[in-house]
Amino acid sequence: MSGKVDQFSYERRFEQIIGNSPALETVLEQVERVAPTGSTVLIQGETGTGKELIAHAIHNISSRCGRAFVRLNCAAIPLDLLESELFGHEKGAFTGAIGQKIGRFELADKGTLFLDEVGDIPPALQPKLLRVLQEQEFERLGSAHTHKVDVRVVAATHRDLTDMVKRGEFRSDLYYRLNVFPLLLPPLRDRREDIEGLVTHFVDLFGRKMGKQIEYVPETTMSALTSYNWPGNVRELQNLMERAVILANDGVLPNPLPAEAHGRVAPGVATTLKDSERALILQTLERVGWVIGGPKGAAAKLGLKRTTLIHRMQKLGISRPHLHSLEGIQPVQPQADSPTEI
């Protein structure tokens, strides 16, 4: 595996946020400015850009760090239960309310409440959310008792709330109350400098979880990953790296992208990977005069152990063209039953 995670991490007290691209640094500088203030933050960006990580960062470097960080995905809760999830209910408040329930606002008292996909909150519930944001008070369903809370709200959405306001689907006053400090997260295609560090991070992470050591990422694989458009952003990259680690053989990370994703038309990704890896190894061997071992040998240039490179050469059917002219290594002959895929 080439490179170290800390070469690419822009930690600055931001847990698990990997990258040092200008686009990401701009966002993190804004986070550092707003976190201590207690103001409401609206995080916007495409799906998979890491909105929850940014919300955690805001909480972690604020005065509320050490208090509760409560998360609610508004799109994942049935509409008829969302009010109860937010504000709680008393026993008998509605059919099925067999006991008292504490809502997320109460649970987050003195801490931070992260409302993910806030654009999915139905219009009928929006006035109640506006009230608790403005007054920091609410009533549980089925109760006339007013509860006072001290909650910092960080909201997130991938929707265009300004368009929703124009269409009458989202209250303008609620939008302005949420949009006190907007943060727009860049898509991964706008921070390509961070892709190599993210690949390194996720490969190391999944390698440890699976007990697999990934020693080498071919240049062709990294090039394909950095040039891909990543419509699913960092989440898509994370999932593909998990797949790649599962498929990895002999410490070499395969390219998990489908052939059509990077402009190739091939019978299968594995065949393309085999050809690409074979070409890279041949190119490196020719550049170093077919010396495998030693500090200036092909194994060192490729970031592999000498035995690993010999094994890959055997599988790929690579042998020295003129054995009598080479020194320092034993002949490596192709194996007739070598696997055709890697």
Coordinates of C-alpha atoms in Angstrom, one line a residue:
M1 CA 0.0 0.0 0.0
S2 CA 1.6 3.3 -1.0
G3 CA 1.4 6.3 1.3
K4 CA 0.2 6.8 4.8
V5 CA -3.2 7.9 6.0
D6 CA -1.8 10.8 7.9
Q7 CA -0.2 12.2 4.8
F8 CA -3.6 12.9 3.5
S9 CA -5.7 13.6 6.6
Y10 CA -6.7 17.1 7.4
E11 CA -7.4 16.3 11.0
R12 CA -7.5 19.7 12.8
R13 CA -9.8 18.1 15.5
F14 CA -12.2 16.8 12.8
E15 CA -12.7 13.1 13.5
Q16 CA -12.8 10.8 10.4
I17 CA -12.8 13.7 7.9
I18 CA -10.1 12.8 5.3
G19 CA -8.7 15.3 2.9
N20 CA -6.7 18.5 2.4
S21 CA -8.3 19.8 -0.8
P22 CA -9.0 23.6 -1.0
A23 CA -12.8 22.8 -1.3
L24 CA -12.8 20.7 1.9
E25 CA -10.5 23.1 3.8
T26 CA -12.9 26.0 3.0
V27 CA -15.8 24.0 4.6
L28 CA -13.7 23.1 7.7
E29 CA -12.7 26.7 8.2
Q30 CA -16.4 27.7 8.2
V31 CA -17.1 24.9 10.7
E32 CA -14.4 26.2 13.0
R33 CA -16.0 29.7 12.8
V34 CA -19.6 28.6 13.5
A35 CA -19.1 25.7 16.0
P36 CA -18.5 27.8 19.1
T37 CA -21.4 30.2 18.4
G38 CA -24.4 27.9 19.1
S39 CA -26.1 29.2 15.9
T40 CA -28.4 26.9 13.8
V41 CA -26.5 25.4 10.9
L42 CA -28.0 24.1 7.6
I43 CA -25.7 21.6 5.8
Q44 CA -26.6 21.1 2.2
G45 CA -25.0 18.9 -0.4
E46 CA -25.5 15.8 -2.5
T47 CA -26.2 12.4 -1.0
G48 CA -23.0 10.8 0.4
T49 CA -21.0 13.9 0.9
G50 CA -20.6 13.4 4.6
K51 CA -23.2 15.7 6.1
E52 CA -23.4 13.8 9.4
L53 CA -19.6 13.9 9.8
I54 CA -19.7 17.6 9.5
A55 CA -22.6 17.8 12.0
H56 CA -20.5 15.7 14.4
A57 CA -17.5 18.0 13.9
I58 CA -19.6 21.1 14.7
H59 CA -20.7 19.4 18.0
N60 CA -17.3 18.1 18.9
I61 CA -15.5 21.5 18.7
S62 CA -18.4 23.4 20.4
S63 CA -19.0 24.0 24.1
R64 CA -21.6 21.2 24.0
C65 CA -19.0 18.6 23.3
G66 CA -19.4 15.9 26.0
R67 CA -23.2 16.4 26.0
A68 CA -25.6 14.4 23.9
F69 CA -25.4 14.3 20.1
V70 CA -28.9 13.1 19.0
R71 CA -29.6 12.2 15.4
L72 CA -33.0 11.9 13.6
N73 CA -33.4 11.0 9.9
C74 CA -36.6 12.7 9.1
A75 CA -37.0 10.8 5.9
A76 CA -36.8 7.4 7.7
I77 CA -39.7 7.9 10.1
P78 CA -43.3 7.4 9.0
L79 CA -45.1 10.8 8.9
D80 CA -47.7 9.8 11.5
L81 CA -44.8 9.0 14.0
L82 CA -42.5 11.9 13.2
E83 CA -44.1 14.3 15.6
S84 CA -43.8 11.8 18.5
E85 CA -40.2 11.2 17.6
L86 CA -39.4 14.9 17.7
F87 CA -41.4 16.0 20.7
G88 CA -42.5 12.8 22.6
H89 CA -45.9 11.8 23.8
E90 CA -47.8 10.9 26.9
K91 CA -49.5 7.5 27.6
G92 CA -52.8 7.3 25.7
A93 CA -52.0 10.3 23.5
F94 CA -53.0 8.2 20.5
T95 CA -53.9 4.6 19.6
G96 CA -50.8 2.5 20.5
A97 CA -49.3 5.0 22.9
I98 CA -49.1 2.5 25.7
G99 CA -46.5 4.5 27.7
Q100 CA -44.8 7.9 27.9
K101 CA -42.1 8.6 25.3
I102 CA -39.3 11.1 25.5
G103 CA -38.7 12.9 22.1
R104 CA -35.4 13.8 20.5
F105 CA -35.6 17.4 21.5
E106 CA -35.7 16.4 25.2
L107 CA -33.0 13.8 24.7
A108 CA -30.8 16.5 23.2
D109 CA -31.2 19.0 26.0
K110 CA -27.9 20.9 26.6
G111 CA -26.5 19.1 23.5
T112 CA -27.0 19.0 19.7
L113 CA -29.8 17.7 17.6
F114 CA -29.0 16.7 14.1
L115 CA -32.0 16.7 11.9
D116 CA -31.0 14.8 8.7
E117 CA -33.2 15.2 5.6
V118 CA -35.0 18.1 7.2
G119 CA -36.7 18.8 3.8
D120 CA -38.8 15.7 4.3
I121 CA -40.7 17.2 7.3
P122 CA -44.3 17.5 6.3
P123 CA -45.9 21.0 6.1
A124 CA -48.3 20.2 9.0
L125 CA -45.4 19.7 11.3
Q126 CA -43.2 22.6 10.2
P127 CA -44.9 25.2 12.4
K128 CA -44.1 23.2 15.5
L129 CA -40.5 22.8 14.5
L130 CA -40.3 26.6 13.9
R131 CA -41.7 27.2 17.3
V132 CA -39.2 25.1 19.1
L133 CA -36.3 26.6 17.1
Q134 CA -37.5 30.2 18.0
E135 CA -38.7 29.7 21.6
Q136 CA -36.9 26.5 22.7
E137 CA -40.1 25.1 24.1
F138 CA -42.7 22.5 23.1
E139 CA -45.4 20.2 24.4
R140 CA -45.4 16.4 24.2
L141 CA -48.3 14.9 22.3
G142 CA -51.2 14.5 24.7
S143 CA -49.9 17.0 27.2
A144 CA -50.5 20.7 28.0
H145 CA -47.3 21.0 29.9
T146 CA -44.6 23.2 28.2
H147 CA -41.1 21.8 28.3
K148 CA -38.2 24.3 28.0
V149 CA -35.0 23.0 26.4
D150 CA -31.6 24.2 25.4
V151 CA -30.8 22.5 22.1
R152 CA -28.5 23.4 19.3
V153 CA -30.0 22.3 16.0
V154 CA -27.9 21.3 13.0
A155 CA -30.0 20.4 10.0
A156 CA -29.1 18.7 6.7
T157 CA -30.7 18.1 3.4
H158 CA -29.9 17.1 -0.2
R159 CA -33.0 18.9 -1.4
D160 CA -33.1 22.5 -2.8
L161 CA -35.1 24.1 0.0
T162 CA -35.4 27.4 -1.9
D163 CA -37.2 25.6 -4.7
M164 CA -39.4 23.9 -2.2
V165 CA -40.3 27.3 -0.7
K166 CA -41.3 28.6 -4.1
R167 CA -43.5 25.6 -4.6
G168 CA -45.1 26.0 -1.3
E169 CA -43.7 22.7 0.1
F170 CA -41.6 24.3 2.8
R171 CA -42.3 27.3 5.0
S172 CA -40.2 30.3 4.2
D173 CA -40.0 31.4 7.8
L174 CA -38.7 27.9 8.8
Y175 CA -36.2 27.9 6.0
Y176 CA -34.8 31.3 7.1
R177 CA -34.6 30.1 10.7
L178 CA -32.7 26.9 9.7
N179 CA -30.5 28.8 7.2
V180 CA -28.8 31.0 9.8
F181 CA -25.4 29.6 8.8
P182 CA -25.5 27.6 5.6
L183 CA -22.7 25.1 4.7
L184 CA -22.5 23.7 1.2
L185 CA -20.5 20.5 1.0
P186 CA -18.6 19.9 -2.2
P187 CA -19.2 16.7 -4.2
L188 CA -16.3 14.3 -4.4
R189 CA -15.7 15.2 -8.1
D190 CA -14.8 18.7 -7.0
R191 CA -12.2 17.5 -4.5
R192 CA -10.4 14.9 -6.5
E193 CA -7.1 15.6 -4.6
D194 CA -8.7 13.8 -1.6
I195 CA -9.6 10.6 -3.4
E196 CA -6.2 8.9 -2.9
G197 CA -6.2 9.6 0.8
L198 CA -9.8 8.4 1.1
V199 CA -8.9 5.2 -0.8
T200 CA -5.9 4.6 1.6
H201 CA -8.1 5.3 4.6
F202 CA -11.0 2.9 3.6
V203 CA -8.6 0.2 2.4
D204 CA -6.7 0.2 5.7
L205 CA -10.0 0.3 7.6
F206 CA -11.6 -2.7 5.8
G207 CA -8.3 -4.5 5.6
R208 CA -8.1 -4.5 9.4
K209 CA -11.7 -5.6 9.8
M210 CA -11.3 -8.5 7.3
G211 CA -7.8 -9.5 8.4
K212 CA -6.5 -8.8 4.9
Q213 CA -3.3 -6.9 4.2
I214 CA -3.4 -4.7 1.1
E215 CA 0.2 -4.0 0.1
Y216 CA -0.3 -2.5 -3.4
V217 CA -2.7 -0.4 -5.3
P218 CA -1.8 -0.5 -9.1
E219 CA -1.4 2.9 -10.7
T220 CA -4.0 2.0 -13.2
T221 CA -6.5 1.3 -10.5
M222 CA -5.8 4.6 -8.6
S223 CA -6.0 6.5 -11.9
A224 CA -9.4 5.0 -12.7
L225 CA -10.6 5.9 -9.2
T226 CA -9.4 9.5 -9.3
S227 CA -10.9 10.1 -12.8
Y228 CA -14.3 8.5 -12.0
N229 CA -17.2 11.0 -11.5
W230 CA -18.5 9.5 -8.2
P231 CA -22.2 10.3 -8.4
G232 CA -22.6 8.7 -4.9
N233 CA -19.7 10.7 -3.5
V234 CA -17.7 9.5 -0.5
R235 CA -20.4 6.9 0.5
E236 CA -20.1 5.3 -2.9
L237 CA -16.3 5.3 -2.6
Q238 CA -16.5 3.7 0.8
N239 CA -18.8 0.9 -0.4
L240 CA -16.6 0.2 -3.5
M241 CA -13.4 0.0 -1.3
E242 CA -15.1 -2.6 0.9
R243 CA -15.9 -4.6 -2.2
A244 CA -12.4 -4.2 -3.5
V245 CA -10.8 -5.5 -0.3
I246 CA -13.1 -8.5 -0.4
L247 CA -12.0 -9.3 -3.9
A248 CA -8.3 -8.6 -3.4
N249 CA -5.8 -11.4 -3.9
D250 CA -2.2 -11.5 -2.9
G251 CA -2.2 -8.0 -1.3
V252 CA -3.2 -6.3 -4.6
L253 CA -6.2 -4.1 -4.7
P254 CA -8.4 -4.7 -7.7
N255 CA -10.3 -1.9 -9.5
P256 CA -14.0 -2.3 -8.3
L257 CA -15.4 0.0 -11.0
P258 CA -17.4 -1.5 -13.8
A259 CA -15.7 -1.2 -17.2
E260 CA -18.2 1.3 -18.5
A261 CA -17.6 3.5 -15.5
H262 CA -14.2 4.5 -16.8
G263 CA -14.7 4.4 -20.5
R264 CA -13.7 0.8 -21.2
V265 CA -15.6 -1.8 -23.2
A266 CA -14.4 -5.2 -22.1
P267 CA -15.8 -8.6 -21.4
G268 CA -15.3 -8.1 -17.7
V269 CA -13.5 -5.9 -15.2
A270 CA -11.3 -8.8 -14.0
T271 CA -9.8 -9.3 -17.5
T272 CA -9.1 -5.6 -17.9
L273 CA -7.5 -5.6 -14.5
K274 CA -5.3 -8.5 -15.4
D275 CA -4.1 -6.9 -18.6
S276 CA -3.5 -3.6 -16.8
E277 CA -1.5 -5.1 -14.0
R278 CA 0.5 -7.3 -16.4
A279 CA 1.4 -4.2 -18.4
L280 CA 2.4 -2.2 -15.3
I281 CA 4.7 -5.0 -14.0
L282 CA 6.3 -5.5 -17.4
Q283 CA 6.9 -1.8 -17.8
T284 CA 8.5 -1.6 -14.3
L285 CA 10.7 -4.7 -15.0
E286 CA 11.9 -3.3 -18.2
R287 CA 12.7 0.1 -16.6
V288 CA 14.9 -1.5 -13.9
G289 CA 16.5 -4.1 -16.3
W290 CA 14.5 -7.0 -15.0
V291 CA 16.0 -6.8 -11.5
I292 CA 13.4 -8.0 -9.0
G293 CA 15.0 -7.7 -5.6
G294 CA 17.1 -5.0 -3.9
P295 CA 16.4 -1.3 -3.2
K296 CA 16.4 -0.5 -6.9
G297 CA 14.5 -3.6 -8.1
A298 CA 11.0 -3.8 -9.5
A299 CA 9.5 -5.0 -6.2
A300 CA 10.7 -1.9 -4.4
K301 CA 9.5 0.3 -7.2
L302 CA 6.0 -1.3 -7.1
G303 CA 5.8 -1.2 -3.3
L304 CA 5.7 -5.0 -3.1
K305 CA 7.7 -7.7 -1.3
R306 CA 10.0 -9.6 -3.6
T307 CA 8.1 -12.9 -3.1
T308 CA 4.8 -11.2 -3.7
L309 CA 6.0 -9.8 -7.1
I310 CA 7.4 -13.2 -8.1
H311 CA 4.0 -14.8 -7.3
R312 CA 2.2 -12.1 -9.3
M313 CA 4.5 -12.7 -12.2
Q314 CA 3.8 -16.4 -12.1
K315 CA 0.1 -15.9 -12.1
L316 CA 0.3 -13.4 -15.0
G317 CA 2.6 -15.5 -17.1
I318 CA 5.5 -13.1 -17.0
S319 CA 9.0 -14.5 -17.5
R320 CA 12.3 -12.9 -18.4
P321 CA 12.9 -12.8 -22.2
H322 CA 16.7 -13.5 -22.0
L323 CA 17.6 -15.4 -18.9
H324 CA 21.3 -15.4 -19.7
S325 CA 21.6 -11.6 -19.6
L326 CA 20.1 -11.2 -16.1
E327 CA 21.7 -11.5 -12.7
G328 CA 20.6 -11.7 -9.2
I329 CA 17.3 -13.7 -9.5
Q330 CA 16.1 -17.2 -10.2
P331 CA 14.1 -17.8 -13.4
V332 CA 10.3 -17.2 -13.1
Q333 CA 8.4 -19.5 -15.4
P334 CA 4.6 -19.1 -16.2
Q335 CA 2.4 -21.7 -14.7
A336 CA 0.1 -23.5 -17.1
D337 CA -2.7 -23.6 -14.5
S338 CA -2.4 -20.0 -13.4
P339 CA -5.7 -18.3 -12.6
T340 CA -7.0 -16.0 -15.4
E341 CA -8.5 -13.5 -13.0
I342 CA -7.1 -11.4 -10.1

